[in-house]
Amino acid sequence: MIADLLAFAGQVRVPQHVSLFGDALALAELMGRAEVIDEADAEDGVALAEPTLGTVPFDEALAFFRQKVSLPSQSAADYLRSAHDRAFVVAGADDLALVEDIRAALDRAMDGGGGFDAFKASFASIVQRAGWSHSGELGWRARTIYETNLKTARAAGRWAQMRDPEMLKRRPYWRYVHGDIRTPQVGRPAHEALDGLLLRGDDPIWDTIYPPNGWGCTCGVRTVSEKGLKRIGKEGPDPAPKLNSKKVRDPLTDAVIEMPEGIDLGWDYAPGASWYKGVVPKELQKPLELAGYQRPRAALDDLSDISKPLDAPLLEPGLDEAVYADAFLRRFGAQVGPNGGATFRDTTGAAIPVSEDLFKTSTGAWKIKKRGREVQMARLAETLVDPDEIWMFWAQTQGGSWRLYRNYLRWDGEMGSMLLFTRGKDGWSATTALPTDGRSATARQAYIDRQRHGALLYRRPSE
């Protein structure tokens, strides 16, 4: 059974050597972790707790899972890499109510609510009630959703535990373990080649190869102390391997990107790393509220603390509207005209469509010269590529329906910029792009601050 296969805990046992017992007691005090059990590495002894997700709550893993923002998606490629550190998505589930129901069932199952069997039963009921035509056989799809979320939550929780400064001090080395969760029937050669690789825990290569490294990957990482290093006959860490790369075409943007061989598209990142770094401040790591409910806004740091001057130049006034639109669109490989749009990956890894619709009214007329925004086109493009913050929020239309919006904000000390996208039945679509209003810098910054509401998806890291 999957619950048994994914059981990570061993039995607590007291090591025979007093020094190891002392290590265990010290480790038990770190970060509130009361369980310290063997990491199934006889040569290295005691290490981090490995609670069982699905039957025993694992605080860091559950905290990671619960801070996510539920989002609709049309395919597995909608969100790649660290976008999943903040976004909870189910590939092909474009109804947010359906996504929320699946997420709630996962949460119950992972937090002592029966594991995979309970989730599979709930999933079948949810799908039938919603009339959702998902891809794949029901049992396979339920297993994919359950295992993917469980393993990435576990990986994120482990990252938080192992990257704790005190833990790194006591156990500074990490060892890659092929088939850590379970031995695969057919191993992937690239993953098998990493088995036993021992590096410092702060080696930057972990940002790329920290597992899981693809769909169904069961690899993991174990910590090693200085004593453990000597027990396995090493004087120091291994040299970081040189990763061979392959060229892969992004199915949504059509861009050719380089990926490490043996790692699936979008999995060349460390699950939980951006969450642990606090890319979204801890006090703002909240799910998106349901439409119509407005949570009191938390106190926000001044954007001036993280902003930087825009590099793009102002454009000359008096040009044709299409010229200005083209100055924006060229940044994304798009152009003015029919079928001239393009899709690009924003800084979180989400796929966002870009077209001239950003600068046209619903009737097709240009709105690009409104309030003199035309000279700001290159700077607006820079805002979308390199925003200070990205927010998600609900807003009610004039007809009374609720729509989901995604807002990109940038402040450069004098002028602010925002680009707004809305979610419809065909996915994200452009709504508007504009520099901030206001006669003074204070008024312009106040305008940007009023747009900072909903769920924060991304915040520029402080330097």
Coordinates of C-alpha atoms in Angstrom, one line a residue:
M1 CA 0.0 0.0 0.0
I2 CA 1.1 3.5 -0.8
A3 CA 0.9 4.6 2.9
D4 CA 3.4 1.8 3.7
L5 CA 5.6 2.5 0.8
L6 CA 5.9 6.2 1.7
A7 CA 6.5 5.5 5.4
F8 CA 9.7 7.4 6.3
A9 CA 9.9 6.8 10.0
G10 CA 12.0 4.2 11.7
Q11 CA 11.7 3.2 15.3
V12 CA 13.4 5.5 17.9
R13 CA 16.4 3.7 19.3
V14 CA 19.2 4.8 21.6
P15 CA 22.6 4.4 19.9
Q16 CA 25.1 2.3 21.8
H17 CA 27.7 5.0 21.9
V18 CA 27.4 7.8 24.4
S19 CA 28.6 10.4 22.0
L20 CA 25.9 9.6 19.5
F21 CA 23.3 9.7 22.3
G22 CA 24.5 13.2 23.1
D23 CA 24.2 14.2 19.5
A24 CA 20.6 12.9 19.5
L25 CA 19.7 14.9 22.6
A26 CA 21.1 18.0 21.1
L27 CA 19.3 17.5 17.8
A28 CA 16.1 16.9 19.6
E29 CA 16.2 20.5 20.9
L30 CA 16.7 22.0 17.5
M31 CA 13.7 23.8 16.0
G32 CA 11.3 22.2 18.4
R33 CA 11.8 18.7 16.9
A34 CA 11.3 16.2 19.7
E35 CA 11.8 13.1 17.6
V36 CA 15.3 12.1 16.6
I37 CA 15.5 8.9 14.8
D38 CA 18.0 7.0 12.7
E39 CA 18.1 8.1 9.0
A40 CA 18.6 4.4 8.0
D41 CA 22.3 5.2 7.5
A42 CA 24.1 2.7 9.7
E43 CA 27.5 4.3 9.0
D44 CA 26.4 7.7 10.1
G45 CA 24.1 7.1 13.1
V46 CA 21.4 9.5 14.3
A47 CA 20.2 12.4 12.1
L48 CA 16.9 14.2 11.4
A49 CA 13.5 13.1 12.3
E50 CA 11.6 11.4 9.5
P51 CA 7.9 11.5 10.5
T52 CA 5.3 9.8 8.3
L53 CA 3.3 12.1 6.2
G54 CA -0.2 10.7 5.9
T55 CA -0.4 9.3 9.4
V56 CA 1.8 11.6 11.6
P57 CA 1.9 15.4 11.1
F58 CA 5.3 16.7 10.0
D59 CA 5.2 20.4 11.0
E60 CA 7.5 21.9 8.4
A61 CA 6.0 19.9 5.5
L62 CA 2.5 20.7 6.4
A63 CA 3.4 24.4 6.9
F64 CA 4.8 24.5 3.4
F65 CA 1.7 22.8 1.9
R66 CA -0.8 25.1 3.8
Q67 CA 0.8 28.4 2.8
K68 CA 0.2 27.7 -0.9
V69 CA -2.2 29.7 -3.0
S70 CA -4.7 27.5 -5.0
L71 CA -4.7 28.4 -8.7
P72 CA -6.5 27.1 -11.7
S73 CA -4.5 25.6 -14.5
Q74 CA -4.9 24.1 -18.0
S75 CA -1.8 21.9 -18.2
A76 CA 1.1 20.6 -16.1
A77 CA 3.3 23.1 -18.0
D78 CA 1.4 26.2 -16.7
Y79 CA 3.7 26.4 -13.7
L80 CA 7.2 25.2 -13.5
R81 CA 10.0 25.1 -11.0
S82 CA 9.7 27.2 -7.9
A83 CA 6.2 28.5 -8.9
H84 CA 5.1 25.3 -7.1
D85 CA 6.6 26.6 -3.8
R86 CA 3.7 29.1 -3.6
A87 CA 1.1 27.7 -6.0
F88 CA -1.2 24.7 -5.5
V89 CA -2.4 23.5 -8.9
V90 CA -3.9 20.3 -10.3
A91 CA -3.0 20.0 -14.0
G92 CA -6.1 20.6 -16.1
A93 CA -8.3 21.7 -13.3
D94 CA -9.4 25.2 -14.3
D95 CA -12.3 25.4 -11.8
L96 CA -11.0 26.9 -8.6
A97 CA -13.7 25.4 -6.4
L98 CA -12.6 22.0 -7.7
V99 CA -9.0 22.8 -7.0
E100 CA -9.9 23.8 -3.4
D101 CA -11.8 20.6 -2.8
I102 CA -8.9 18.4 -4.0
R103 CA -6.5 20.4 -1.8
A104 CA -8.7 20.0 1.3
A105 CA -8.9 16.2 0.7
L106 CA -5.1 16.1 0.3
D107 CA -4.6 18.1 3.5
R108 CA -6.9 15.7 5.5
A109 CA -5.1 12.6 4.1
M110 CA -1.6 13.9 4.8
D111 CA -2.5 15.1 8.3
G112 CA -3.4 11.8 9.8
G113 CA -6.6 11.3 7.8
G114 CA -6.0 8.0 6.2
G115 CA -3.2 8.5 3.6
F116 CA -3.6 7.6 0.0
D117 CA -6.6 5.3 0.3
A118 CA -8.7 8.0 2.0
F119 CA -7.6 10.6 -0.6
K120 CA -8.4 8.3 -3.5
A121 CA -12.0 7.8 -2.2
S122 CA -12.4 11.6 -1.7
F123 CA -10.9 12.3 -5.1
A124 CA -13.4 10.0 -6.8
S125 CA -16.3 11.7 -5.0
I126 CA -15.1 15.2 -5.8
V127 CA -14.5 14.4 -9.5
Q128 CA -17.9 12.8 -9.9
R129 CA -19.6 15.7 -8.2
A130 CA -17.8 18.3 -10.3
G131 CA -18.2 16.4 -13.5
W132 CA -14.5 16.9 -14.2
S133 CA -13.1 15.0 -17.2
H134 CA -9.5 14.5 -16.1
S135 CA -6.7 12.8 -18.0
G136 CA -5.7 9.2 -17.2
E137 CA -7.4 6.5 -15.2
L138 CA -8.8 7.7 -11.8
G139 CA -6.5 5.6 -9.6
W140 CA -3.4 6.6 -11.5
R141 CA -4.4 10.3 -11.5
A142 CA -5.2 10.2 -7.7
R143 CA -1.9 8.6 -7.0
T144 CA 0.0 11.1 -9.2
I145 CA -1.6 14.1 -7.4
Y146 CA -1.1 12.5 -3.9
E147 CA 2.5 11.4 -4.3
T148 CA 3.6 14.6 -6.1
N149 CA 2.3 16.8 -3.4
L150 CA 3.4 14.6 -0.5
K151 CA 6.9 14.2 -1.8
T152 CA 7.4 17.9 -2.6
A153 CA 6.0 18.8 0.8
R154 CA 8.3 16.4 2.5
A155 CA 11.3 17.7 0.5
A156 CA 10.4 21.3 1.4
G157 CA 10.1 20.4 5.1
R158 CA 13.4 18.5 5.0
W159 CA 15.1 21.5 3.3
A160 CA 13.9 23.7 6.1
Q161 CA 15.1 21.3 8.8
M162 CA 18.5 20.6 7.2
R163 CA 19.2 24.2 6.2
D164 CA 18.7 25.4 9.8
P165 CA 22.0 27.1 10.7
E166 CA 22.4 25.0 13.9
M167 CA 21.7 21.8 11.9
L168 CA 24.2 22.8 9.2
K169 CA 26.8 23.4 11.9
R170 CA 26.2 19.9 13.4
R171 CA 25.6 18.0 10.2
P172 CA 27.2 20.0 7.4
Y173 CA 27.1 17.4 4.7
W174 CA 24.3 16.0 2.5
R175 CA 24.3 12.7 0.7
Y176 CA 22.2 12.0 -2.3
V177 CA 20.3 8.7 -1.9
H178 CA 18.7 7.0 -5.0
G179 CA 15.4 5.4 -4.1
D180 CA 15.3 6.9 -0.7
I181 CA 11.6 6.5 -0.3
R182 CA 11.3 3.2 -2.2
T183 CA 13.5 1.4 -4.7
P184 CA 12.1 2.0 -8.2
Q185 CA 11.3 -0.9 -10.5
V186 CA 13.4 0.7 -13.2
G187 CA 16.0 3.2 -12.0
R188 CA 16.9 6.3 -14.0
P189 CA 20.6 6.2 -14.9
A190 CA 21.1 9.9 -14.2
H191 CA 19.6 9.5 -10.7
E192 CA 21.6 6.3 -10.0
A193 CA 24.8 8.1 -11.0
L194 CA 24.2 10.6 -8.2
D195 CA 23.6 7.9 -5.6
G196 CA 26.1 8.4 -2.7
L197 CA 27.2 11.8 -3.8
L198 CA 28.3 13.7 -0.7
L199 CA 28.5 17.5 -0.7
R200 CA 28.3 20.3 1.7
G201 CA 24.7 21.2 2.5
D202 CA 25.2 24.7 1.2
D203 CA 26.7 23.7 -2.1
P204 CA 24.8 25.7 -4.8
I205 CA 24.3 22.6 -6.9
W206 CA 21.6 21.4 -4.5
D207 CA 19.5 24.3 -5.9
T208 CA 19.3 22.2 -9.1
I209 CA 19.6 18.5 -8.1
Y210 CA 17.8 18.4 -4.7
P211 CA 15.1 15.7 -5.2
P212 CA 12.6 14.8 -6.3
N213 CA 14.0 15.3 -9.8
G214 CA 10.9 14.4 -11.8
W215 CA 7.5 12.7 -11.9
G216 CA 7.7 9.6 -9.8
C217 CA 11.2 10.2 -8.5
T218 CA 11.8 8.6 -5.1
C219 CA 15.3 9.9 -4.4
G220 CA 16.1 11.8 -1.2
V221 CA 18.9 13.4 0.7
R222 CA 20.4 12.4 4.1
T223 CA 22.6 14.5 6.4
V224 CA 26.1 13.5 7.5
S225 CA 28.1 14.8 10.4
E226 CA 31.9 15.3 10.5
K227 CA 32.2 12.0 12.4
G228 CA 30.0 10.3 9.9
L229 CA 32.2 11.6 7.1
K230 CA 35.2 9.8 8.6
R231 CA 33.2 6.6 9.2
I232 CA 32.5 6.3 5.6
G233 CA 36.2 6.8 4.7
K234 CA 36.1 10.4 3.4
E235 CA 38.3 13.3 4.3
G236 CA 36.0 15.9 2.8
P237 CA 33.1 16.3 0.5
D238 CA 33.1 15.0 -3.1
P239 CA 33.7 17.5 -5.9
A240 CA 30.4 18.8 -7.3
P241 CA 29.6 16.9 -10.5
K242 CA 29.5 18.6 -13.9
L243 CA 25.9 18.3 -15.1
N244 CA 25.4 17.5 -18.7
S245 CA 22.6 19.5 -20.3
K246 CA 20.0 18.8 -22.9
K247 CA 18.0 21.3 -25.0
V248 CA 14.2 21.1 -24.4
R249 CA 11.4 23.1 -25.9
D250 CA 9.1 24.8 -23.4
P251 CA 5.6 23.5 -24.5
L252 CA 3.9 26.8 -23.8
T253 CA 6.5 29.5 -24.6
D254 CA 8.1 27.5 -27.4
A255 CA 11.5 28.7 -26.1
V256 CA 14.4 26.3 -26.2
I257 CA 15.8 25.9 -22.7
E258 CA 18.7 24.0 -21.3
M259 CA 17.9 21.3 -18.7
P260 CA 20.2 18.9 -16.8
E261 CA 20.1 15.4 -18.3
G262 CA 17.9 13.1 -16.3
I263 CA 15.8 15.8 -14.7
D264 CA 12.2 16.3 -16.0
L265 CA 11.0 19.6 -17.4
G266 CA 10.4 22.0 -14.5
W267 CA 12.0 19.9 -11.8
D268 CA 15.4 21.4 -11.9
Y269 CA 14.9 23.3 -8.7
A270 CA 14.9 22.6 -4.9
P271 CA 11.3 22.2 -3.7
G272 CA 10.8 24.6 -0.7
A273 CA 14.0 26.6 -1.2
S274 CA 12.3 29.9 -2.1
W275 CA 9.7 29.3 0.7
Y276 CA 12.5 28.8 3.2
K277 CA 14.4 31.9 2.0
G278 CA 11.3 33.9 2.6
V279 CA 10.8 35.1 -0.9
V280 CA 7.3 35.7 0.4
P281 CA 7.7 37.0 4.0
K282 CA 6.4 34.5 6.6
E283 CA 3.6 36.9 7.8
L284 CA 2.3 37.0 4.3
Q285 CA 2.5 33.3 3.5
K286 CA -1.3 32.9 3.4
P287 CA -3.7 31.2 1.0
L288 CA -5.9 33.3 -1.2
E289 CA -9.3 33.9 0.5
L290 CA -12.5 32.9 -1.2
A291 CA -14.1 35.4 -3.6
G292 CA -16.0 38.1 -1.6
Y293 CA -14.0 37.7 1.6
Q294 CA -11.4 40.4 2.3
R295 CA -8.9 39.6 5.0
P296 CA -7.6 42.6 6.9
R297 CA -4.4 43.6 5.2
A298 CA -1.2 42.9 7.0
A299 CA 1.4 45.6 7.5
L300 CA 3.6 45.8 4.5
D301 CA 7.2 46.8 4.2
D302 CA 7.9 49.8 2.1
L303 CA 8.6 48.8 -1.6
S304 CA 11.5 51.2 -1.4
D305 CA 13.3 48.7 0.7
I306 CA 13.6 46.3 -2.2
S307 CA 13.1 48.4 -5.3
K308 CA 15.8 49.4 -7.7
P309 CA 16.0 51.9 -10.6
L310 CA 14.5 50.9 -13.9
D311 CA 17.1 50.4 -16.6
A312 CA 14.8 50.8 -19.6
P313 CA 14.8 54.2 -21.3
L314 CA 11.8 56.5 -21.8
L315 CA 10.7 56.5 -25.4
E316 CA 10.2 59.6 -27.6
P317 CA 6.8 61.2 -27.6
G318 CA 4.7 61.6 -30.8
L319 CA 5.1 58.2 -32.3
D320 CA 2.4 55.9 -33.7
E321 CA 0.5 53.7 -31.2
A322 CA 1.7 50.5 -32.9
V323 CA 5.3 51.6 -32.5
Y324 CA 4.9 52.0 -28.8
A325 CA 3.2 48.6 -28.4
D326 CA 5.9 47.0 -30.4
A327 CA 8.5 48.4 -28.1
F328 CA 6.8 46.6 -25.3
L329 CA 6.1 43.3 -27.1
R330 CA 9.6 42.8 -28.6
R331 CA 10.9 42.2 -25.1
F332 CA 8.8 38.9 -25.1
G333 CA 9.3 37.8 -28.7
A334 CA 5.8 39.1 -29.6
Q335 CA 4.7 41.7 -32.1
V336 CA 1.7 43.9 -33.1
G337 CA -0.9 42.2 -35.4
P338 CA -3.0 39.1 -35.7
N339 CA -1.4 36.1 -34.0
G340 CA 1.5 38.3 -32.8
G341 CA 1.2 37.3 -29.1
A342 CA 3.6 35.2 -27.2
T343 CA 3.8 33.4 -23.9
F344 CA 6.7 33.9 -21.4
R345 CA 7.7 32.6 -18.0
D346 CA 7.5 35.1 -15.3
T347 CA 10.0 35.2 -12.4
T348 CA 8.0 32.6 -10.5
G349 CA 7.9 30.1 -13.4
A350 CA 4.2 30.8 -14.4
A351 CA 3.3 31.0 -18.1
I352 CA 1.8 34.4 -18.9
P353 CA 0.4 35.4 -22.4
V354 CA 1.6 38.8 -23.8
S355 CA -0.1 40.5 -26.7
E356 CA -1.3 43.9 -27.9
D357 CA -4.5 43.3 -26.0
L358 CA -2.7 45.0 -23.0
F359 CA -3.1 48.3 -24.9
K360 CA -6.5 48.0 -26.5
T361 CA -10.0 48.5 -25.3
S362 CA -12.7 45.8 -25.6
T363 CA -13.7 47.4 -29.0
G364 CA -10.2 47.0 -30.4
A365 CA -9.2 50.7 -30.1
W366 CA -5.8 51.7 -28.9
K367 CA -5.6 53.0 -25.3
I368 CA -1.8 53.3 -25.3
K369 CA -1.6 57.1 -25.2
K370 CA -3.8 57.4 -22.2
R371 CA -2.2 59.6 -19.5
G372 CA 1.1 59.6 -21.4
R373 CA 1.9 56.0 -20.8
E374 CA 3.3 55.5 -24.3
V375 CA 6.7 56.8 -23.4
Q376 CA 6.9 54.2 -20.5
M377 CA 6.4 51.1 -22.7
A378 CA 9.9 49.8 -22.4
R379 CA 9.8 50.3 -18.6
L380 CA 6.4 48.5 -18.4
A381 CA 8.0 45.5 -20.1
E382 CA 10.8 45.6 -17.6
T383 CA 8.2 45.6 -14.8
L384 CA 6.7 42.4 -16.1
V385 CA 10.1 40.7 -16.5
D386 CA 11.5 41.9 -13.2
P387 CA 8.8 42.9 -10.8
D388 CA 9.1 43.9 -7.1
E389 CA 6.0 42.0 -6.2
I390 CA 3.3 39.8 -7.8
W391 CA -0.1 39.7 -6.2
M392 CA -3.2 37.5 -6.8
F393 CA -6.7 38.8 -5.8
W394 CA -10.4 38.6 -6.5
A395 CA -12.4 41.5 -7.9
Q396 CA -16.1 41.8 -8.8
T397 CA -17.0 42.9 -12.3
Q398 CA -19.7 45.4 -13.2
G399 CA -22.0 42.4 -13.9
G400 CA -21.6 41.1 -10.4
S401 CA -19.4 38.1 -11.2
W402 CA -16.0 37.5 -9.5
R403 CA -12.8 37.2 -11.4
L404 CA -9.3 36.3 -10.5
Y405 CA -6.5 38.8 -11.2
R406 CA -2.7 38.7 -11.2
N407 CA -0.9 42.0 -10.6
Y408 CA 2.8 42.8 -11.3
L409 CA 4.1 45.8 -9.4
R410 CA 7.4 47.8 -9.6
W411 CA 8.5 51.0 -7.9
D412 CA 11.8 52.8 -8.8
G413 CA 11.8 55.6 -6.3
E414 CA 10.0 58.1 -8.5
M415 CA 7.5 56.2 -10.6
G416 CA 5.5 53.0 -10.2
S417 CA 4.3 50.5 -12.8
M418 CA 1.6 47.8 -12.8
L419 CA 0.5 45.1 -15.2
L420 CA -2.8 43.3 -14.7
F421 CA -4.0 40.0 -16.0
T422 CA -7.3 38.3 -15.5
R423 CA -8.3 34.6 -15.5
G424 CA -11.0 33.5 -17.9
K425 CA -12.2 30.2 -19.3
D426 CA -9.3 30.2 -21.8
G427 CA -6.7 31.0 -19.1
W428 CA -4.9 34.2 -18.3
S429 CA -5.4 37.2 -20.5
A430 CA -4.0 40.7 -20.5
T431 CA -6.1 43.5 -18.9
T432 CA -4.0 46.6 -18.7
A433 CA -0.5 48.0 -18.2
L434 CA 0.1 51.5 -16.9
P435 CA 2.5 53.8 -15.0
T436 CA 1.1 55.1 -11.7
D437 CA -1.0 58.2 -11.5
G438 CA -0.2 61.2 -9.2
R439 CA 1.4 64.5 -9.5
S440 CA 4.1 63.8 -6.8
A441 CA 6.3 60.8 -6.0
T442 CA 4.4 60.4 -2.7
A443 CA 1.1 60.2 -4.5
R444 CA 2.4 57.8 -7.1
Q445 CA 3.8 55.5 -4.4
A446 CA 0.5 55.6 -2.5
Y447 CA -1.2 54.5 -5.7
I448 CA 1.1 51.5 -6.0
D449 CA 0.6 50.7 -2.3
R450 CA -3.2 50.5 -2.8
Q451 CA -2.6 47.7 -5.3
R452 CA -0.8 45.5 -2.8
H453 CA -3.7 43.3 -1.6
G454 CA -4.8 39.7 -1.9
A455 CA -2.2 36.9 -1.8
L456 CA 1.4 37.8 -2.3
L457 CA 3.0 35.3 -4.8
Y458 CA 6.4 36.8 -5.1
R459 CA 8.6 39.6 -3.5
R460 CA 12.0 40.6 -4.8
P461 CA 14.6 39.2 -2.4
S462 CA 16.4 41.8 -0.3
E463 CA 20.1 42.2 -1.3

